[in-house]
Coordinates of N, CA, C and O in Angstrom, one line a residue:
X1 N 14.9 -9.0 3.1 CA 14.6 -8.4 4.3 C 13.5 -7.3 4.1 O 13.8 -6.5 3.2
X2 N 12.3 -7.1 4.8 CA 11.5 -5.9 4.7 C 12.0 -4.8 5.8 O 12.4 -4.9 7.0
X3 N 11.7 -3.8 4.7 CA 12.1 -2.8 5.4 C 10.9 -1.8 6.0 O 11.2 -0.9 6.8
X4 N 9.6 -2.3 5.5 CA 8.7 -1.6 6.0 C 7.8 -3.0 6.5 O 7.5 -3.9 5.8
X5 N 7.5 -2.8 8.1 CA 6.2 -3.7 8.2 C 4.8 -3.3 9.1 O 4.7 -2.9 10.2
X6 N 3.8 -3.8 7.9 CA 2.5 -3.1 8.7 C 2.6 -2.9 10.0 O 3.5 -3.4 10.7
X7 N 1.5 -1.8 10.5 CA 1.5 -1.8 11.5 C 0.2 -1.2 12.0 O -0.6 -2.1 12.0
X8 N -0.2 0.0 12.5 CA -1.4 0.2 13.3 C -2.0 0.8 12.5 O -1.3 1.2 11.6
X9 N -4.0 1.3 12.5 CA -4.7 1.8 12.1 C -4.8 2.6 13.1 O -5.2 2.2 14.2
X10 N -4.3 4.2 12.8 CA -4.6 5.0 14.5 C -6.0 5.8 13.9 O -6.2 6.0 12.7
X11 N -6.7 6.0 14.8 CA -7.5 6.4 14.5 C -7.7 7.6 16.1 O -7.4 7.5 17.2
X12 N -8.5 8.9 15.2 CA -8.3 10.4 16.7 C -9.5 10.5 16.6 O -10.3 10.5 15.7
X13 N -9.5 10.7 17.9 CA -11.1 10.8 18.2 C -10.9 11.3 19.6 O -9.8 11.1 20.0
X14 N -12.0 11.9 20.7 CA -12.0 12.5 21.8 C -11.8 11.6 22.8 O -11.0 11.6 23.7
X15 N -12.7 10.5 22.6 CA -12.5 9.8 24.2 C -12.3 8.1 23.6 O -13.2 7.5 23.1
X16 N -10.8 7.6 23.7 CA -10.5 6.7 22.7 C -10.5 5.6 23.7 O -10.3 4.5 23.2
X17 N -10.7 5.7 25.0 CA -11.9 4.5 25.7 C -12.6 4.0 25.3 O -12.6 2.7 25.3
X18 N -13.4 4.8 24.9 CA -14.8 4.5 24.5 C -14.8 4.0 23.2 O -15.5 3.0 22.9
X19 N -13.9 4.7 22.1 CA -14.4 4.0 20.9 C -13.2 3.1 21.0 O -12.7 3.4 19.9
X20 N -12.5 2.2 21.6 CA -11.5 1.1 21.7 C -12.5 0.5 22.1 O -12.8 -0.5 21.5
X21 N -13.1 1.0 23.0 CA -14.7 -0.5 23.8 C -15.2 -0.7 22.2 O -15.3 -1.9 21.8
X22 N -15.6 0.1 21.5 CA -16.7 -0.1 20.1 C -15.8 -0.9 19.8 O -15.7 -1.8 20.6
X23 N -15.0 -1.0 18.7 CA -14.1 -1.4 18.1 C -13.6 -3.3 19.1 O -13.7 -4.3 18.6
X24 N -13.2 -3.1 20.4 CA -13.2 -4.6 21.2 C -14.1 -5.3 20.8 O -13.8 -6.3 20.1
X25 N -15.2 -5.1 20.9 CA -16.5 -5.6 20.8 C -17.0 -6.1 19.6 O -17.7 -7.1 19.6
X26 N -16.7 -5.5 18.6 CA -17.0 -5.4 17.0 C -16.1 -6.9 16.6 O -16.7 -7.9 16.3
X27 N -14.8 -6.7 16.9 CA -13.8 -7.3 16.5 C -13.0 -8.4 17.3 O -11.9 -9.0 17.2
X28 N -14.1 -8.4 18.2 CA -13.4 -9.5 19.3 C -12.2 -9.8 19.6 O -11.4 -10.8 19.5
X29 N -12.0 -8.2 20.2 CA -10.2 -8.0 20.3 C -9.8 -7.9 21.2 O -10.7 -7.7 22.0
X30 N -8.6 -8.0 21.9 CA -8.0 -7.7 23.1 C -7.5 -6.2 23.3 O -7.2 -5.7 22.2
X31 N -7.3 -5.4 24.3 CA -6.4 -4.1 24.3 C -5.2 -4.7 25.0 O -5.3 -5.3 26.0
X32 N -3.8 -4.3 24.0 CA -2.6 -4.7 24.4 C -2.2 -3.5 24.8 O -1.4 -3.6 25.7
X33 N -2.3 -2.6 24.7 CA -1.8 -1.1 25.7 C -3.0 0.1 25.5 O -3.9 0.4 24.8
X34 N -2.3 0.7 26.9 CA -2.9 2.0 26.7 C -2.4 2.8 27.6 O -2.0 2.6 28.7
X35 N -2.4 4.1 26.9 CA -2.0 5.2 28.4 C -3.4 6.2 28.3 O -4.5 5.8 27.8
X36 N -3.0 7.4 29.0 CA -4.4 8.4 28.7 C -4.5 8.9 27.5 O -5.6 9.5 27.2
X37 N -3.6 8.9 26.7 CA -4.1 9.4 25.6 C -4.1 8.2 24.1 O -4.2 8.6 22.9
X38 N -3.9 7.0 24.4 CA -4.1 6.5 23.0 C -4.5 4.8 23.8 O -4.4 4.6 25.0
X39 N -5.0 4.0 23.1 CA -5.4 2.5 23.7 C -5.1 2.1 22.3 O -5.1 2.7 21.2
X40 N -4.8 0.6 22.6 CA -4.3 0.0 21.6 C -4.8 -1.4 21.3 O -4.8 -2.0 22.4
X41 N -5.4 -2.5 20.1 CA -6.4 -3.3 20.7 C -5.5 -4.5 19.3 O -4.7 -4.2 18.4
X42 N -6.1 -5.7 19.6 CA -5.6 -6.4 18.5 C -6.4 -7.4 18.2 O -6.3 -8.3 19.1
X43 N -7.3 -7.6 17.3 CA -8.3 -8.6 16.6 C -8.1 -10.1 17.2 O -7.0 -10.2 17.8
X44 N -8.8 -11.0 17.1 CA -8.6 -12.1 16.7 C -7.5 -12.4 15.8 O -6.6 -13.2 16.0
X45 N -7.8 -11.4 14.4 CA -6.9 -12.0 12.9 C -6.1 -11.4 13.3 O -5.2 -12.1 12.6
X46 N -5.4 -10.7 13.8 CA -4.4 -9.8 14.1 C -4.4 -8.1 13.8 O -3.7 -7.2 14.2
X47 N -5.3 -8.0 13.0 CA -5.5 -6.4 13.0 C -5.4 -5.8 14.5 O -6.0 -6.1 15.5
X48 N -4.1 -4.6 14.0 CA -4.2 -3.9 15.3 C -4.6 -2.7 15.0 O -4.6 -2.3 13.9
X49 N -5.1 -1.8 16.2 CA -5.9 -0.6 16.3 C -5.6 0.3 17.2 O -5.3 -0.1 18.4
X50 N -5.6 1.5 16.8 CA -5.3 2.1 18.4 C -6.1 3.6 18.0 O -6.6 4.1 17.0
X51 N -6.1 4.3 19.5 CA -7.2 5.3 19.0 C -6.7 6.3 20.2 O -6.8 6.0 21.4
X52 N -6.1 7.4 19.8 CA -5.2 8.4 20.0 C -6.4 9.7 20.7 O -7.4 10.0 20.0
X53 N -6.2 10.1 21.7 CA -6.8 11.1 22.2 C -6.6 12.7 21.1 O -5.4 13.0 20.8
X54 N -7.7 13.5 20.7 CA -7.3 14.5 20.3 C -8.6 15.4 20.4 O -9.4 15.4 19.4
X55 N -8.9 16.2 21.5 CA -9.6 17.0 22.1 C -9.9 18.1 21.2 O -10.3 19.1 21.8
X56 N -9.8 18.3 19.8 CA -10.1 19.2 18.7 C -10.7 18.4 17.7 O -11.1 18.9 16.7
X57 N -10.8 17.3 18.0 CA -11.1 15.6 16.8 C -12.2 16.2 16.0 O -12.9 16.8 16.8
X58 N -12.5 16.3 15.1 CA -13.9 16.7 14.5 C -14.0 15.3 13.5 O -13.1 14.9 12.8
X59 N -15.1 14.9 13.7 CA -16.0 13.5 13.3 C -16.0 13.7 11.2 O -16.3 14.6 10.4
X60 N -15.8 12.9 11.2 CA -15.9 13.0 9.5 C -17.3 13.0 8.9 O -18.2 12.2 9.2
X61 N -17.4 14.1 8.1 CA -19.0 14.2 7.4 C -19.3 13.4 6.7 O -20.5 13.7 6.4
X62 N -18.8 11.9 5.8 CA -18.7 11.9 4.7 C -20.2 11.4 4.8 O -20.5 11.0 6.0
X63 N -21.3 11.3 3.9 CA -21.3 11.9 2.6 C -21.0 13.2 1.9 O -20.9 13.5 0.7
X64 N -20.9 14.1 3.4 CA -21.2 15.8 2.8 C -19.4 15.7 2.6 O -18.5 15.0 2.9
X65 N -19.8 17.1 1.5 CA -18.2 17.1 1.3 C -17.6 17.9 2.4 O -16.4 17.8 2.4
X66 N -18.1 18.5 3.2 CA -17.4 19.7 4.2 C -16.6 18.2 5.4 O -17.2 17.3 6.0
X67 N -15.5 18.5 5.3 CA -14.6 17.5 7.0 C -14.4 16.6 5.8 O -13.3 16.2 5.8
X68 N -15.0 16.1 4.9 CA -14.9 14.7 4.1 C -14.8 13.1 4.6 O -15.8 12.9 5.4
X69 N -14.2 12.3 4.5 CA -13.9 11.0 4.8 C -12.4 11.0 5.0 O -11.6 11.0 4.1
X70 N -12.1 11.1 6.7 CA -10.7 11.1 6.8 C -9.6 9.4 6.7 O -8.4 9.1 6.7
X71 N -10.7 9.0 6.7 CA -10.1 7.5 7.1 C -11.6 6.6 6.3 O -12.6 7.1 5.8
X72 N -11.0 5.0 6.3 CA -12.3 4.7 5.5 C -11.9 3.1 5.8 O -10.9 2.7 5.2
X73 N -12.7 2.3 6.6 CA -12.0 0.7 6.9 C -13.3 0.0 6.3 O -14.5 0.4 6.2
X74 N -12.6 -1.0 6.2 CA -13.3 -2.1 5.2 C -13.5 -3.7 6.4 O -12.5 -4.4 6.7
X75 N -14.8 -3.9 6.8 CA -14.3 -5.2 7.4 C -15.0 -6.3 6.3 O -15.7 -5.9 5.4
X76 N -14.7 -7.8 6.6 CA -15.3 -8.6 5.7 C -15.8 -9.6 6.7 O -15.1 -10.2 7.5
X77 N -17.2 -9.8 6.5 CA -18.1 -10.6 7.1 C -19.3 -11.7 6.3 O -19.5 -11.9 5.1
X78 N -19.6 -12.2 7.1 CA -20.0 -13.9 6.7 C -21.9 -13.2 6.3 O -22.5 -13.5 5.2
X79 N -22.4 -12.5 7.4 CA -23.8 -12.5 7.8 C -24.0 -10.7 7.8 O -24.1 -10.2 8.9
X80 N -24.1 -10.0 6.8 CA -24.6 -8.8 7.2 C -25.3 -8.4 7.7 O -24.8 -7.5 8.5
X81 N -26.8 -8.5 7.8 CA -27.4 -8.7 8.9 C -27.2 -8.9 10.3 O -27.7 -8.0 11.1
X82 N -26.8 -9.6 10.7 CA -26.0 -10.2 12.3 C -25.2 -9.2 12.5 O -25.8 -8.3 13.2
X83 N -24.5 -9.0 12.3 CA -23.1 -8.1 12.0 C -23.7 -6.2 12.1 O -23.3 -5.3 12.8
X84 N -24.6 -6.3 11.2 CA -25.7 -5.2 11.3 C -26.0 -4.8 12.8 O -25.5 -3.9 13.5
X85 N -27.0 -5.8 13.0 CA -27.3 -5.4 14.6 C -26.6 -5.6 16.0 O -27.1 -5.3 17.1
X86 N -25.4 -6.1 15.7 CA -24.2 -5.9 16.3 C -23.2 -4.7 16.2 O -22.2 -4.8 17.0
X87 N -23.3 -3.7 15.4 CA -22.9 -2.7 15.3 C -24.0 -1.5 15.7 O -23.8 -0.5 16.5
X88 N -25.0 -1.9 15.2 CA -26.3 -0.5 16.2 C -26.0 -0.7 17.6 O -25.6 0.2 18.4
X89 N -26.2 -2.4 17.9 CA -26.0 -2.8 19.5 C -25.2 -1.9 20.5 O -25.5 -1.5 21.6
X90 N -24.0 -1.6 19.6 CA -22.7 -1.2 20.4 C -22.6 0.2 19.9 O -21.5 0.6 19.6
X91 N -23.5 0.9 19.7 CA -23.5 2.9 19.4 C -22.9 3.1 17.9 O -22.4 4.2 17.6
X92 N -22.9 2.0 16.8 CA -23.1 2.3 15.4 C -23.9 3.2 15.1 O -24.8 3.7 15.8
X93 N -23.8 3.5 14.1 CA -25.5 4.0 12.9 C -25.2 3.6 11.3 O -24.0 3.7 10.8
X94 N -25.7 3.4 11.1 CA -26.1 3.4 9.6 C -25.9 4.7 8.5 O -26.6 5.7 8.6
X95 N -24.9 4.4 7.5 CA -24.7 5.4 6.6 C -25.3 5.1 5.4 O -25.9 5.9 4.7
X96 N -25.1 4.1 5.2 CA -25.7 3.5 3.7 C -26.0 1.7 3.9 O -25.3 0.7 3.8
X97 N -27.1 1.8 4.1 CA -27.3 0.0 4.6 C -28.0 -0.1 2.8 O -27.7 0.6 1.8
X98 N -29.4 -1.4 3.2 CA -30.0 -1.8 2.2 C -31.0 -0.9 1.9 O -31.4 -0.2 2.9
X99 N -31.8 -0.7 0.6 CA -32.8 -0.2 0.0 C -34.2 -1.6 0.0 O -34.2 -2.7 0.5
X100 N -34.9 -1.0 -0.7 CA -36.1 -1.5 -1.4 C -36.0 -2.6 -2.2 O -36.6 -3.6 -2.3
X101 N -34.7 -2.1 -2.9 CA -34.1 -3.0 -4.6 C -33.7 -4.2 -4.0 O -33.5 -5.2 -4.7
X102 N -33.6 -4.3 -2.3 CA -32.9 -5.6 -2.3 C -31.4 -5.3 -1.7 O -30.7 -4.3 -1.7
X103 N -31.1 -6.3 -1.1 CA -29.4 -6.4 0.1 C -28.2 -5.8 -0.8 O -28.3 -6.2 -2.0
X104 N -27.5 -5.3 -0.6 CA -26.5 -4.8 -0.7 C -25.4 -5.4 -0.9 O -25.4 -6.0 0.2
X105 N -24.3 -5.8 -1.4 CA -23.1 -7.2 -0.8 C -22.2 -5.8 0.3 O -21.4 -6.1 1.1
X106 N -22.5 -5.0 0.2 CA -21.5 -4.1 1.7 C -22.6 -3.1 2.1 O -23.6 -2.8 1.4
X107 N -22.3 -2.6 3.4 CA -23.3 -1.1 4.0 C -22.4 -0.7 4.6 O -21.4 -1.3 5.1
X108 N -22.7 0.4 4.7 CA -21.7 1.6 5.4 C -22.5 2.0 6.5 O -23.7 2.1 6.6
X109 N -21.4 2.3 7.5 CA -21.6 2.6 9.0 C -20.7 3.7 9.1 O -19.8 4.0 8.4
X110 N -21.3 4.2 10.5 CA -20.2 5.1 11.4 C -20.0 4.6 12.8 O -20.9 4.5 13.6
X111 N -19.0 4.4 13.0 CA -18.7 4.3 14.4 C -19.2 5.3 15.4 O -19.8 6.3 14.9
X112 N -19.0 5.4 17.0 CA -19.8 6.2 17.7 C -18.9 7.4 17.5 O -19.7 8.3 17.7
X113 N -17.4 8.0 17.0 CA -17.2 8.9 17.0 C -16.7 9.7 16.0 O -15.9 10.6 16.0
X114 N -17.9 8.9 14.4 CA -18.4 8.9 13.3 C -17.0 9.1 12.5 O -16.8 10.1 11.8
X115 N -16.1 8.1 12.6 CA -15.5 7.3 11.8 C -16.5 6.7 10.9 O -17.5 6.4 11.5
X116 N -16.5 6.3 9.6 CA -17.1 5.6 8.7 C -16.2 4.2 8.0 O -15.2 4.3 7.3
X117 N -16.9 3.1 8.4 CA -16.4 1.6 8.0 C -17.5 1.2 7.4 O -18.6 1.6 7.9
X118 N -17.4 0.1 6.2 CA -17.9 -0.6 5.7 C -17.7 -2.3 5.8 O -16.7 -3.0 5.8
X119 N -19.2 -3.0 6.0 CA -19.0 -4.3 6.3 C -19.8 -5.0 4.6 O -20.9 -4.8 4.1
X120 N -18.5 -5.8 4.3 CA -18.3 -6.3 3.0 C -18.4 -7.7 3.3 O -17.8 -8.5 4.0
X121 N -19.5 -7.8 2.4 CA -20.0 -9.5 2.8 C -18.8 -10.4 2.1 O -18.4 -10.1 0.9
X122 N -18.2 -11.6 2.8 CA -17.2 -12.1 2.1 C -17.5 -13.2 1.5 O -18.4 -14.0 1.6
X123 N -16.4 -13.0 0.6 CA -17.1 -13.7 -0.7 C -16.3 -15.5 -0.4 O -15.2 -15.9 0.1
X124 N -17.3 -16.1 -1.0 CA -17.1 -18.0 -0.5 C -15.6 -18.2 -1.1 O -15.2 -17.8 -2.2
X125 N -14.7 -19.2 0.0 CA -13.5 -19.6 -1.2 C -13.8 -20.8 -1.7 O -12.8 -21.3 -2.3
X126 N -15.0 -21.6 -1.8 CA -14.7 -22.4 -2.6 C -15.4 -22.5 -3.9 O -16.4 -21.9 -4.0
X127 N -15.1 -23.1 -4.6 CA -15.4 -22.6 -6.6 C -17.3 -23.2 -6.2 O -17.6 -23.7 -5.1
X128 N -17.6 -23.1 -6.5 CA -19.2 -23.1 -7.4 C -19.5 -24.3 -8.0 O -19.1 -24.8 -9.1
X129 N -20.3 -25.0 -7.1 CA -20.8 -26.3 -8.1 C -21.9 -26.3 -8.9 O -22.9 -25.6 -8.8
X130 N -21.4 -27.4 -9.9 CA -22.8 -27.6 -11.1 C -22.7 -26.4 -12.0 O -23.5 -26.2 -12.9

């Protein structure tokens, strides 16, 4: 029997409307609850999310070390690119995309109320021919 089972990524931020709309959108999720201070949303895959009102929220700096990286999500995607401009689309930015040298296999983002997630290109399951 488990005694512990997963459960939500809460995430605080000022107006958790708004970054639950980012996050719906991103993740083609549904919102299964909400009151005025927290919304609650659940993926396609099942990841659930909720995003808690907190009127003192201060946005994470990371790269600077001052506030740091309070939180840090990982999604895994097919097309970074697509995925890319689907995140500016919906009030992303860009923390660490590609260079000069050539694509990246992940780039880092901030969400609109600079939460920072990274989109990690996923890797193929099936073996490698020839």
């Amino acid at each position: 029997m488990t005694l512990v089972m997963a459960g939500v990524v809460v995430l605080d931020c000022a107006e958790p409307e708004k970054l639950a709309t980012f996050y719906k959108e991103l993740l083609d999720a549904e919102e299964t609850d909400a009151t005025p201070n927290r919304v609650e949303i659940r993926g396609a895959d099942g990841l659930r999310m909720a995003f808690r009102r907190d009127a003192t929220a201060t946005a994470p700096s990371w790269p600077r070390p001052e506030n740091s990286l309070q939180v840090h999500l990982d999604f895994h995607v097919a097309d970074l690119d697509e995925v890319e401009r689907r995140v500016i689309g919906l009030g992303g930015r860009p923390l660490d995309t590609k260079d000069a040298a050539g694509p990246y296999e992940e780039r880092g983002y901030a969400d609109p109320a600079g939460h920072s997630f990274t989109l990690r290109r996923a890797r193929p399951t099936a073996p490698k021919q020839g």
